Coordinates of C-alpha atoms in Angstrom, one line a residue:
Chain A
X1 CA -6.4 29.5 -5.1
X2 CA -10.2 29.2 -4.5
X3 CA -11.0 27.6 -6.9
X4 CA -8.6 24.9 -5.7
X5 CA -9.6 25.2 -2.3
X6 CA -13.2 24.8 -3.2
X7 CA -12.6 21.6 -5.7
X8 CA -10.8 20.1 -3.7
X9 CA -13.6 20.6 -0.6
X10 CA -15.6 19.1 -3.2
X11 CA -13.4 15.8 -3.4
X12 CA -12.9 15.6 0.0
X13 CA -17.3 15.5 0.9
X14 CA -17.9 13.0 -1.8
X15 CA -14.9 10.8 -0.5
X16 CA -16.4 11.1 2.9
X17 CA -20.1 10.3 1.7
X18 CA -19.3 7.5 -0.4
X19 CA -16.7 5.9 2.6
X20 CA -20.2 6.1 4.4
X21 CA -21.9 4.3 1.6
X22 CA -19.6 2.3 0.5
X23 CA -18.9 0.8 4.5
X24 CA -22.5 0.7 4.7
X25 CA -23.5 -1.0 1.4
X26 CA -21.4 -4.0 2.3
X27 CA -22.3 -4.5 5.8
X28 CA -25.4 -4.6 5.3
X29 CA -26.0 -7.2 1.4
X30 CA -23.3 -8.7 1.6
X31 CA -24.2 -12.9 3.1
X32 CA -24.1 -12.4 6.8
X33 CA -27.5 -11.2 8.9
X34 CA -26.2 -9.0 11.6
X35 CA -28.8 -10.6 13.8
X36 CA -27.2 -14.4 13.6
X37 CA -24.7 -12.6 15.6
X38 CA -27.3 -11.8 18.6
X39 CA -28.3 -15.3 19.0
X40 CA -27.8 -18.5 20.1
X41 CA -27.6 -21.3 16.7
X42 CA -31.1 -23.0 15.8
X43 CA -32.7 -19.7 17.0
X44 CA -36.9 -19.5 16.2
X45 CA -38.0 -17.5 13.3
X46 CA -39.8 -15.5 15.7
X47 CA -36.1 -14.7 18.0
X48 CA -34.3 -13.7 14.6
X49 CA -37.4 -10.9 13.9
X50 CA -37.6 -9.9 16.7
X51 CA -33.7 -9.1 17.0
X52 CA -33.7 -7.6 13.4
X53 CA -36.3 -5.6 15.3
X54 CA -34.2 -4.2 17.8
X55 CA -31.3 -4.1 15.6
X56 CA -33.5 -2.2 13.1
X57 CA -32.2 -3.9 10.5
X58 CA -36.4 -5.0 9.4
X59 CA -36.3 -1.3 8.0
X60 CA -35.5 -0.8 4.3
X61 CA -32.3 -0.1 3.6
X62 CA -32.3 3.5 2.7
X63 CA -34.4 4.3 6.0
X64 CA -31.7 2.5 7.5
X65 CA -28.6 4.0 5.6
X66 CA -30.9 7.6 6.9
X67 CA -31.2 6.9 10.3
X68 CA -27.3 5.3 11.0
X69 CA -26.0 8.9 8.8
X70 CA -27.4 11.0 11.7
X71 CA -26.2 9.0 14.5
X72 CA -22.6 9.5 12.9
X73 CA -23.5 13.0 12.3
X74 CA -23.8 13.5 16.1
X75 CA -20.9 10.7 17.1
X76 CA -23.5 7.6 17.6
X77 CA -22.0 5.1 16.3
X78 CA -24.1 2.2 17.4
X79 CA -23.0 -0.3 20.2
X80 CA -21.2 -3.5 20.0
X81 CA -22.8 -6.8 18.9
X82 CA -21.3 -8.3 21.0
X83 CA -19.8 -6.3 24.5
X84 CA -23.1 -3.7 24.3
X85 CA -20.5 -1.4 25.1
X86 CA -21.0 1.4 22.9
X87 CA -18.8 1.9 20.0
X88 CA -17.6 5.3 20.1
X89 CA -16.6 5.9 23.7
X90 CA -14.8 2.5 22.8
X91 CA -12.4 4.1 19.7
X92 CA -11.8 6.4 22.3
X93 CA -10.1 4.8 24.9
X94 CA -8.3 2.8 22.2
X95 CA -7.1 6.4 20.3
X96 CA -3.9 7.0 23.4
X97 CA -2.6 3.5 21.6
X98 CA -2.7 4.2 18.2
X99 CA -2.1 7.9 18.1
X100 CA 1.2 8.1 19.9
X101 CA 2.1 5.4 18.6
X102 CA 1.7 6.8 15.0
X103 CA 2.8 10.6 14.8
X104 CA 5.8 9.0 17.3
X105 CA 6.7 6.5 13.8
X106 CA 5.9 9.3 11.6
X107 CA 8.5 12.0 13.4
X108 CA 11.0 9.6 13.7
X109 CA 10.7 7.9 9.4
X110 CA 10.8 11.6 8.3
X111 CA 14.3 12.3 10.8
X112 CA 15.8 8.8 9.3
X113 CA 14.4 9.5 6.3
X114 CA 15.0 13.1 4.9
X115 CA 18.6 13.0 6.3
X116 CA 18.8 9.5 4.4
X117 CA 17.4 10.8 0.7
X118 CA 19.3 13.4 1.0
X119 CA 22.6 12.5 1.4
X120 CA 21.6 9.4 -1.3
X121 CA 21.4 11.8 -3.7
X122 CA 24.4 14.3 -3.4
X123 CA 26.9 11.5 -2.7
X124 CA 25.5 9.1 -6.0
X125 CA 28.5 9.3 -7.0
X126 CA 30.5 7.8 -3.6
X127 CA 30.0 4.0 -2.4
X128 CA 28.0 5.2 0.5
X129 CA 25.0 6.8 -2.4
X130 CA 24.3 3.4 -4.0
X131 CA 24.4 1.2 -0.9
X132 CA 21.9 3.8 1.5
X133 CA 19.6 3.0 -2.1
X134 CA 20.1 -0.1 -2.7
X135 CA 19.5 -0.4 1.3
X136 CA 16.1 1.8 1.0
X137 CA 14.7 -1.0 -2.2
X138 CA 15.2 -3.6 0.3
X139 CA 13.5 -1.3 3.1
X140 CA 10.1 -1.4 0.5
X141 CA 10.3 -4.7 0.1
X142 CA 10.0 -5.7 3.6
X143 CA 6.8 -6.0 5.3
X144 CA 5.8 -4.6 8.5
X145 CA 4.8 -7.7 10.6
X146 CA 7.8 -8.8 10.0
X147 CA 10.2 -6.0 10.9
X148 CA 8.4 -6.1 14.7
X149 CA 8.7 -10.5 14.3
X150 CA 12.4 -9.8 14.1
X151 CA 12.7 -7.0 16.1
X152 CA 10.9 -9.1 19.1
X153 CA 12.5 -11.7 18.5
X154 CA 15.8 -10.0 19.6
X155 CA 15.6 -7.0 21.4
X156 CA 12.5 -8.7 23.4
X157 CA 13.3 -12.5 23.5
X158 CA 17.2 -12.7 23.4
X159 CA 18.5 -9.3 25.2
X160 CA 15.7 -9.6 27.0
X161 CA 15.5 -5.0 27.1
X162 CA 12.4 -4.3 26.0
X163 CA 8.8 -6.1 26.3
X164 CA 8.0 -8.5 23.1
X165 CA 3.9 -6.3 23.5
X166 CA 1.0 -5.1 25.9
X167 CA 0.5 -2.5 27.4
X168 CA 0.4 -0.9 31.1
X169 CA -3.6 -1.7 32.0
X170 CA -3.3 1.3 33.8
X171 CA -2.3 3.7 30.0
X172 CA -0.9 6.5 30.5
X173 CA -0.9 6.7 33.9
X174 CA 2.3 4.8 34.4
X175 CA 4.1 6.6 31.3
X176 CA 7.6 4.9 31.7
X177 CA 5.3 1.3 31.0
X178 CA 3.6 2.8 28.3
X179 CA 6.4 4.2 26.4
X180 CA 8.6 0.7 27.1
X181 CA 6.0 -0.6 25.2
X182 CA 6.4 1.7 22.3
X183 CA 9.4 1.1 21.6
X184 CA 9.6 -1.1 19.5
X185 CA 6.5 -0.9 17.8
X186 CA 7.4 3.3 16.7
X187 CA 10.8 1.5 15.5
X188 CA 9.1 -0.9 13.6
X189 CA 6.7 1.4 11.9
X190 CA 9.0 4.3 11.3
X191 CA 11.8 1.7 9.6
X192 CA 8.9 0.4 6.3
X193 CA 8.4 4.0 6.6
X194 CA 12.0 5.8 6.4
X195 CA 12.2 3.7 3.0
X196 CA 9.8 4.5 0.6
X197 CA 10.0 7.9 2.1
X198 CA 14.0 7.2 1.3
X199 CA 13.4 6.7 -2.2
X200 CA 10.8 10.4 -2.1
X201 CA 13.2 12.8 -1.2
X202 CA 16.5 10.9 -3.1
X203 CA 14.2 11.2 -6.4
X204 CA 13.3 15.0 -5.2
X205 CA 17.0 15.7 -4.2
X206 CA 18.1 13.8 -7.6
X207 CA 15.7 16.0 -9.6
X208 CA 17.2 19.7 -7.7
X209 CA 20.3 18.2 -8.5
X210 CA 20.3 18.6 -12.5
X211 CA 18.4 21.6 -12.5
X212 CA 19.7 24.6 -14.0
X213 CA 19.3 27.5 -10.9
X214 CA 21.3 25.7 -9.5
X215 CA 24.4 25.6 -12.3
X216 CA 22.9 29.2 -12.2
X217 CA 23.9 29.6 -8.4
X218 CA 26.8 28.0 -9.0
X219 CA 28.8 30.1 -12.0
X220 CA 28.2 33.0 -9.8
X221 CA 30.0 31.9 -7.7
X222 CA 28.2 29.8 -4.9
X223 CA 29.6 25.9 -3.4
X224 CA 28.5 23.7 -4.1
X225 CA 26.8 23.0 -0.4
X226 CA 25.9 26.7 -0.2
X227 CA 23.8 26.6 -3.5
X228 CA 22.2 23.2 -2.3
X229 CA 21.1 24.6 1.0
X230 CA 19.6 27.9 -0.1
X231 CA 17.8 27.0 -3.4
X232 CA 18.1 23.2 -3.7
X233 CA 16.3 22.1 -0.7
X234 CA 13.7 24.2 -0.8
X235 CA 12.6 23.4 -4.2
X236 CA 12.8 19.3 -3.5
X237 CA 10.3 20.4 0.2
X238 CA 7.6 20.3 -2.5
X239 CA 6.8 17.1 -3.7
X240 CA 8.2 16.0 -0.3
X241 CA 6.1 18.0 1.7
X242 CA 2.5 15.8 -0.8
X243 CA 4.0 12.8 -0.3
X244 CA 4.6 13.7 3.6
X245 CA 0.7 13.4 3.8
X246 CA -0.1 10.1 2.3
X247 CA 2.8 8.5 4.2
X248 CA 1.1 9.6 7.5
X249 CA -1.7 8.1 6.5
X250 CA 0.1 4.8 5.1
X251 CA 1.8 5.0 8.8
X252 CA -1.4 5.3 10.4
X253 CA -2.3 2.4 8.3
X254 CA 0.9 0.4 8.8
X255 CA 0.1 1.1 12.6
X256 CA -2.9 -0.7 12.7
X257 CA -1.2 -3.9 11.7
X258 CA 1.9 -3.5 13.9
X259 CA -0.5 -3.4 17.1
X260 CA -2.1 -7.0 15.9
X261 CA 2.2 -8.1 16.0
X262 CA 2.6 -6.4 19.7
X263 CA -0.5 -6.7 20.9
X264 CA -1.0 -3.8 22.2
X265 CA -4.6 -2.2 22.2
X266 CA -5.4 0.2 19.7
X267 CA -7.4 0.8 16.7
X268 CA -6.3 -2.2 14.9
X269 CA -6.9 -4.9 17.5
X270 CA -10.1 -3.6 18.3
X271 CA -10.8 -4.1 13.6
X272 CA -9.2 -7.4 13.2
X273 CA -11.3 -8.3 16.3
X274 CA -14.8 -6.7 15.2
X275 CA -14.1 -8.6 11.8
X276 CA -13.2 -11.8 13.7
X277 CA -16.3 -11.2 15.8
X278 CA -18.8 -10.3 13.1
X279 CA -19.4 -7.2 15.3
X280 CA -20.6 -4.6 12.9
X281 CA -21.1 -2.0 14.5
X282 CA -17.0 -2.6 15.7
X283 CA -16.3 -2.4 12.2
X284 CA -18.6 0.1 10.9
X285 CA -16.9 2.5 13.4
X286 CA -14.2 2.0 13.1
X287 CA -13.7 1.3 9.3
X288 CA -15.6 5.7 9.1
X289 CA -13.0 6.6 11.6
X290 CA -10.1 5.6 9.9
X291 CA -11.0 6.7 5.7
X292 CA -12.0 10.0 7.3
X293 CA -8.8 10.1 9.5
X294 CA -6.5 9.2 5.6
X295 CA -8.5 11.9 3.9
X296 CA -8.9 14.7 6.0
X297 CA -5.6 14.3 6.5
X298 CA -4.7 14.0 2.3
X299 CA -6.8 17.6 1.9
X300 CA -4.2 19.1 4.9
X301 CA -1.3 17.5 2.5
X302 CA -2.7 19.1 -0.6
X303 CA -3.3 22.3 0.5
X304 CA -0.9 22.5 2.6
X305 CA 1.9 22.2 -0.5
X306 CA -0.5 25.1 -1.7
X307 CA 0.9 27.4 0.4
X308 CA 4.4 26.6 1.2
X309 CA 4.6 26.4 -2.9
X310 CA 3.6 30.1 -4.6
X311 CA 4.1 28.6 -8.5
X312 CA 1.6 26.4 -7.7
X313 CA -1.1 29.3 -6.2
X314 CA -0.2 31.1 -8.9
X315 CA -0.8 27.7 -11.2
X316 CA -4.0 27.4 -9.8
X317 CA -5.2 30.9 -10.6
X318 CA -4.9 31.3 -13.8
Chain B
X1 CA 7.6 -7.1 -24.2
X2 CA 9.8 -7.5 -26.2
X3 CA 13.2 -4.9 -26.0
X4 CA 12.7 -4.1 -29.7
X5 CA 8.8 -2.4 -28.8
X6 CA 8.9 1.7 -29.1
X7 CA 9.1 3.6 -26.6
X8 CA 6.0 5.3 -26.3
X9 CA 5.9 8.4 -28.0
X10 CA 4.9 10.8 -25.0
X11 CA 7.9 11.8 -24.6
X12 CA 10.5 12.8 -27.5
X13 CA 13.7 12.7 -25.9
X14 CA 16.0 16.0 -26.6
X15 CA 18.1 15.5 -29.2
X16 CA 21.3 16.4 -27.7
X17 CA 21.0 17.4 -23.4
X18 CA 24.4 18.7 -22.4
X19 CA 23.6 18.0 -18.6
X20 CA 25.8 16.1 -17.3
X21 CA 23.6 13.1 -16.8
X22 CA 23.9 12.4 -20.4
X23 CA 27.9 11.2 -19.3
X24 CA 26.3 9.0 -16.8
X25 CA 23.9 7.4 -19.3
X26 CA 26.0 5.0 -20.1
X27 CA 26.9 3.6 -16.1
X28 CA 23.5 3.8 -15.4
X29 CA 21.5 1.8 -18.0
X30 CA 23.9 -0.7 -17.5
X31 CA 23.4 -0.4 -13.9
X32 CA 19.3 -0.3 -14.7
X33 CA 19.2 -3.6 -16.8
X34 CA 21.2 -4.9 -14.3
X35 CA 18.8 -4.7 -11.7
X36 CA 16.6 -6.4 -14.9
X37 CA 18.7 -9.2 -14.5
X38 CA 18.3 -9.9 -10.8
X39 CA 14.8 -8.6 -10.9
X40 CA 13.9 -12.0 -13.1
X41 CA 16.7 -13.9 -11.8
X42 CA 14.6 -13.9 -7.9
X43 CA 10.9 -14.2 -9.8
X44 CA 12.1 -17.0 -12.7
X45 CA 13.2 -18.6 -9.0
X46 CA 10.4 -18.9 -7.3
X47 CA 8.3 -18.8 -9.6
X48 CA 10.5 -22.0 -10.7
X49 CA 9.8 -23.0 -6.8
X50 CA 5.9 -23.3 -7.3
X51 CA 6.1 -24.8 -10.7
X52 CA 8.7 -27.8 -9.5
X53 CA 5.2 -28.0 -6.9
X54 CA 2.9 -29.3 -9.0
X55 CA 5.2 -32.0 -9.8
X56 CA 7.0 -32.3 -6.7
X57 CA 6.4 -32.1 -3.1
X58 CA 8.9 -32.6 -0.4
X59 CA 6.6 -34.3 1.6
X60 CA 2.5 -34.0 1.7
X61 CA 0.9 -30.6 2.8
X62 CA -0.5 -32.7 5.9
X63 CA 2.2 -35.2 6.8
X64 CA 3.0 -34.5 10.0
X65 CA 4.9 -37.9 10.7
X66 CA 8.5 -35.9 10.9
X67 CA 7.6 -34.8 14.4
X68 CA 6.9 -31.1 15.6
X69 CA 10.1 -28.3 15.6
X70 CA 11.9 -30.7 14.4
X71 CA 15.9 -28.2 13.5
X72 CA 16.5 -28.0 9.9
X73 CA 19.2 -30.8 8.1
X74 CA 18.3 -34.5 7.4
X75 CA 15.3 -35.1 5.6
X76 CA 13.6 -32.0 6.6
X77 CA 15.5 -29.6 5.2
X78 CA 14.4 -26.5 6.7
X79 CA 12.9 -28.8 9.4
X80 CA 8.9 -28.6 10.4
X81 CA 6.6 -26.0 12.2
X82 CA 4.8 -26.8 15.0
X83 CA 2.3 -29.7 13.3
X84 CA 5.0 -31.4 12.6
X85 CA 4.1 -30.2 8.2
X86 CA 7.2 -29.9 6.6
X87 CA 8.8 -26.2 6.2
X88 CA 9.9 -26.6 2.0
X89 CA 7.1 -28.3 1.3
X90 CA 4.7 -25.0 3.2
X91 CA 7.2 -22.8 1.8
X92 CA 6.1 -24.5 -1.7
X93 CA 2.7 -23.8 -1.0
X94 CA 3.2 -20.9 -0.1
X95 CA 4.6 -19.7 -3.1
X96 CA 1.5 -20.6 -5.0
X97 CA -0.5 -18.5 -3.3
X98 CA 1.3 -15.4 -3.3
X99 CA 2.1 -15.6 -6.8
X100 CA -1.8 -16.5 -7.9
X101 CA -1.9 -13.1 -5.4
X102 CA 0.1 -11.2 -8.0
X103 CA -1.4 -12.7 -11.2
X104 CA -4.9 -12.6 -9.8
X105 CA -4.5 -9.0 -9.0
X106 CA -2.7 -7.9 -11.5
X107 CA -5.7 -9.4 -14.0
X108 CA -8.7 -8.2 -12.4
X109 CA -6.6 -4.5 -11.7
X110 CA -5.4 -4.4 -15.3
X111 CA -8.5 -5.0 -16.9
X112 CA -10.8 -3.0 -15.5
X113 CA -8.7 -0.4 -14.8
X114 CA -7.0 -0.2 -18.5
X115 CA -10.8 -0.1 -19.3
X116 CA -11.9 2.2 -17.4
X117 CA -8.9 4.6 -18.5
X118 CA -9.9 4.2 -21.9
X119 CA -13.2 5.0 -21.7
X120 CA -12.3 7.4 -19.3
X121 CA -9.7 9.0 -21.7
X122 CA -12.2 9.3 -24.0
X123 CA -14.8 11.3 -21.7
X124 CA -14.9 15.5 -22.6
X125 CA -16.7 18.0 -21.3
X126 CA -18.0 17.5 -17.2
X127 CA -18.3 13.6 -18.3
X128 CA -14.2 13.5 -17.6
X129 CA -14.3 15.8 -14.7
X130 CA -16.6 13.5 -13.5
X131 CA -14.0 10.5 -13.8
X132 CA -11.1 11.8 -12.8
X133 CA -13.1 13.2 -9.1
X134 CA -14.1 9.5 -8.6
X135 CA -11.0 8.3 -9.3
X136 CA -9.3 10.5 -6.9
X137 CA -12.2 9.7 -4.2
X138 CA -11.9 5.6 -4.8
X139 CA -7.4 6.2 -4.3
X140 CA -8.0 7.8 -1.3
X141 CA -8.9 4.0 -0.1
X142 CA -6.3 2.6 1.2
X143 CA -5.8 -1.1 -0.1
X144 CA -6.3 -2.9 2.7
X145 CA -8.9 -0.9 4.8
X146 CA -10.9 -2.3 1.2
X147 CA -9.7 -5.4 1.5
X148 CA -10.3 -5.7 5.4
X149 CA -14.0 -4.0 4.1
X150 CA -14.3 -7.5 2.0
X151 CA -13.1 -9.8 4.3
X152 CA -15.7 -8.5 6.6
X153 CA -18.5 -9.0 4.2
X154 CA -17.9 -12.6 2.8
X155 CA -15.3 -13.6 4.5
X156 CA -12.4 -14.4 4.3
X157 CA -11.0 -16.6 1.3
X158 CA -8.2 -16.1 -0.7
X159 CA -10.3 -15.3 -4.3
X160 CA -11.8 -11.9 -1.3
X161 CA -8.0 -11.2 -0.9
X162 CA -7.6 -10.7 -4.9
X163 CA -10.5 -9.9 -6.0
X164 CA -10.3 -6.7 -3.2
X165 CA -6.4 -5.8 -4.5
X166 CA -7.4 -5.9 -7.7
X167 CA -10.2 -3.9 -7.3
X168 CA -8.4 -1.5 -5.3
X169 CA -5.3 -1.4 -7.8
X170 CA -7.6 -1.2 -10.9
X171 CA -8.6 2.4 -9.7
X172 CA -4.3 3.1 -9.8
X173 CA -4.9 1.8 -13.2
X174 CA -7.3 3.2 -14.7
X175 CA -6.2 6.9 -13.5
X176 CA -2.7 6.0 -15.4
X177 CA -4.6 4.8 -18.4
X178 CA -6.7 7.6 -18.2
X179 CA -3.6 10.8 -18.4
X180 CA -1.7 8.4 -20.6
X181 CA -4.3 8.3 -23.4
X182 CA -5.3 11.8 -23.7
X183 CA -1.7 12.4 -24.1
X184 CA -1.8 9.9 -27.5
X185 CA -5.6 11.3 -28.5
X186 CA -4.2 14.7 -28.8
X187 CA -1.1 13.3 -31.0
X188 CA -1.2 14.0 -35.1
X189 CA -1.2 10.4 -36.5
X190 CA -4.1 9.6 -34.3
X191 CA -5.7 12.8 -36.3
X192 CA -3.8 11.4 -39.5
X193 CA -5.7 8.3 -39.0
X194 CA -9.3 9.8 -38.5
X195 CA -8.6 11.5 -41.3
X196 CA -7.1 7.8 -43.6
X197 CA -11.2 6.9 -42.4
X198 CA -9.4 4.3 -39.5
X199 CA -12.6 3.6 -36.9
X200 CA -11.6 4.3 -33.5
X201 CA -12.2 0.4 -32.5
X202 CA -9.2 0.4 -35.0
X203 CA -7.2 2.8 -34.0
X204 CA -7.7 1.8 -30.1
X205 CA -6.2 -1.4 -31.3
X206 CA -3.2 -0.4 -33.3
X207 CA -2.6 3.0 -32.3
X208 CA -3.6 3.7 -28.9
X209 CA -2.9 0.4 -26.6
X210 CA 0.3 -0.2 -28.4
X211 CA 1.6 3.6 -27.0
X212 CA 0.2 3.0 -23.6
X213 CA 1.0 -0.7 -23.2
X214 CA 5.1 0.2 -21.0
X215 CA 4.2 2.5 -19.0
X216 CA 1.2 0.3 -18.0
X217 CA 2.9 -2.6 -18.0
X218 CA 5.8 -0.9 -15.6
X219 CA 2.4 0.3 -13.0
X220 CA 1.5 -2.9 -12.9
X221 CA 4.9 -5.2 -12.4
X222 CA 4.8 -3.0 -9.2
X223 CA 1.3 -3.9 -8.0
X224 CA 2.4 -7.0 -8.3
X225 CA 4.6 -6.5 -5.5
X226 CA 2.3 -4.4 -3.6
X227 CA 0.0 -6.9 -4.4
X228 CA 1.8 -9.7 -2.7
X229 CA 3.0 -7.9 0.2
X230 CA -0.8 -6.9 0.8
X231 CA -2.6 -10.9 0.7
X232 CA 1.3 -10.9 3.6
X233 CA -0.4 -8.2 5.8
X234 CA -4.1 -9.7 5.6
X235 CA -2.5 -13.6 6.1
X236 CA -0.4 -13.0 9.0
X237 CA -4.1 -11.1 10.9
X238 CA -5.6 -13.7 9.9
X239 CA -7.8 -12.0 7.3
X240 CA -6.5 -13.5 4.1
X241 CA -5.7 -17.0 2.4
X242 CA -7.5 -19.5 5.9
X243 CA -6.1 -22.4 7.3
X244 CA -4.5 -25.0 6.5
X245 CA -3.6 -23.2 3.4
X246 CA 0.0 -22.4 4.4
X247 CA 0.6 -18.5 2.6
X248 CA 3.5 -16.8 3.6
X249 CA 1.7 -14.5 6.2
X250 CA -0.3 -17.6 7.8
X251 CA 3.4 -18.9 8.5
X252 CA 5.3 -15.8 10.1
X253 CA 2.0 -15.8 11.9
X254 CA 2.3 -19.2 12.9
X255 CA 5.9 -18.6 13.3
X256 CA 6.2 -16.1 15.6
X257 CA 5.1 -18.3 19.1
X258 CA 8.1 -20.3 18.2
X259 CA 10.6 -17.8 16.9
X260 CA 13.6 -19.3 19.8
X261 CA 12.9 -22.5 19.7
X262 CA 12.7 -22.4 15.9
X263 CA 13.8 -19.3 14.4
X264 CA 13.5 -21.0 10.9
X265 CA 10.5 -21.0 10.4
X266 CA 10.0 -17.6 11.5
X267 CA 13.3 -16.1 8.9
X268 CA 11.9 -18.7 5.4
X269 CA 8.8 -17.3 5.1
X270 CA 10.0 -13.3 5.6
X271 CA 13.0 -13.6 3.1
X272 CA 10.8 -15.8 0.3
X273 CA 8.0 -12.5 0.7
X274 CA 11.0 -9.7 0.6
X275 CA 13.0 -12.1 -2.2
X276 CA 9.5 -12.4 -4.4
X277 CA 8.5 -8.0 -3.7
X278 CA 12.1 -7.1 -4.5
X279 CA 12.6 -9.1 -7.4
X280 CA 9.0 -7.6 -9.4
X281 CA 10.0 -4.6 -8.2
X282 CA 13.4 -4.9 -9.5
X283 CA 11.4 -6.1 -12.8
X284 CA 9.6 -2.4 -13.0
X285 CA 12.5 -0.9 -12.5
X286 CA 14.7 -2.4 -15.1
X287 CA 11.3 -2.7 -17.8
X288 CA 10.9 0.8 -17.3
X289 CA 14.5 2.2 -19.2
X290 CA 13.6 0.4 -21.3
X291 CA 10.6 1.9 -22.2
X292 CA 11.2 5.0 -21.4
X293 CA 15.9 5.4 -21.9
X294 CA 15.8 8.6 -20.9
X295 CA 14.6 8.1 -17.7
X296 CA 18.3 5.8 -17.3
X297 CA 20.1 8.8 -17.5
X298 CA 20.1 8.7 -13.8

């Protein structure tokens, strides 16, 4: 377990460092001088030089990287080139939209996917087992933004029972409006995520159904559902837990796209605007926070799996 | 891939399988080959439409003479968009972009992934560990974020999108190839070939590649569907193929404002997208069972 923990931590730190390097290098080396974003068209070479000095982009690349990484460690993500507001606080003000959206969608997806996936596997011989599987197959092929568009059409424009987009200006100070604004986005992300999750749960359950220990339990007189509850579900849970962490990360990314569909002022909106305006500090900041979140969630998921399944722990130790 | 391609000799099928699964094998494999047929038909319809679009289009792509937001029927089978362009024409052109993304990303991801995976498969000791860790790190990066990063640097274009999606795919393909190559290299027939004096390049060409090909091809078919979805998401966000080229994702973005007056514009590109991706997924499903009959028993 210790050697695994060390190796996995090394991978996490390596990934975080690589992410920082990749973000820095790609945004600095590719065409497009950040100084241009500050200046009007037709600026003189002197003005460009001054803007570069102001941004610090005239220093050698390695020095720039060191300075930037140093600032990141002190949680200073720089200032937006467009609004000149600091990026860090800007990201923090957007978390109250993205975090509840991600977590609620994730919980809803798990609540839907686990029973449906188990049912699709256990009842594979009834008519609804294959039907549930087919629905999930359909679901993984549907892009999240299209689901959002269809939900807006039905519930916001036709039935007019929920808002089509936006978020109350005072945020969670008006909780009713905030929750209403998040209902459709949460359902959108959860629907798409549950489709792939259903397939994982179904596959894990099918594996367990053919296992010898389940047959032994049945031969010892346990009922089919009893054996499934006592032995089956616990074993099926192990691979599913590994997938859950991955799914939480995917849910977060799905939220980033779906926020644009519903015009929500979250991290996704900030990122898309930053890319459109070539606002490099904003892009760097949001990307860094997103990638770090995904990497850390994956790390925690791997550890959780080891803690839940003693067999994996022992294998790692030997 | 022909149906006579021998399955990879990675996991020999058990001689007799007393579990009830084998009793259902017949029905299972029939269902799976049905998957393959439906998948190929769906992909074939869209590929056929795209092929036709190079010789004939209902209207010129920039022809706005039909009037704005004309409902479906008559001259315009699917109606027109808010600029007056024929929707069916746009849909066919969007199909070109979707297929170009799938083929381009699979080519980039397949060539890079298999090459790197082969090299990593031959690596030993610390070099092997290093390759495994690097691949793990690369895979941890979400495709969409990587694509957005490249778009931020290089500007939104179809080429950028294909390269970004292909690069992300390459890491996944490389990891799979590395594991498969390691398994094949441990086989007796490799040792036999080496003892018989066959050079490594020939061993790779005549033993390693044919044995890993079925599994890698199935994975690429699955990745193709994901590539199409990723490009659509990028285009929807305005970070993919720039206008006036009609990517299905872009068409859906433009249709969102007029969804009540012109529902066809919001439905047709979405349905086409779903049909293509389901087609690719089902094809991968069917191919997997041709490659690994044991799995078909499910």
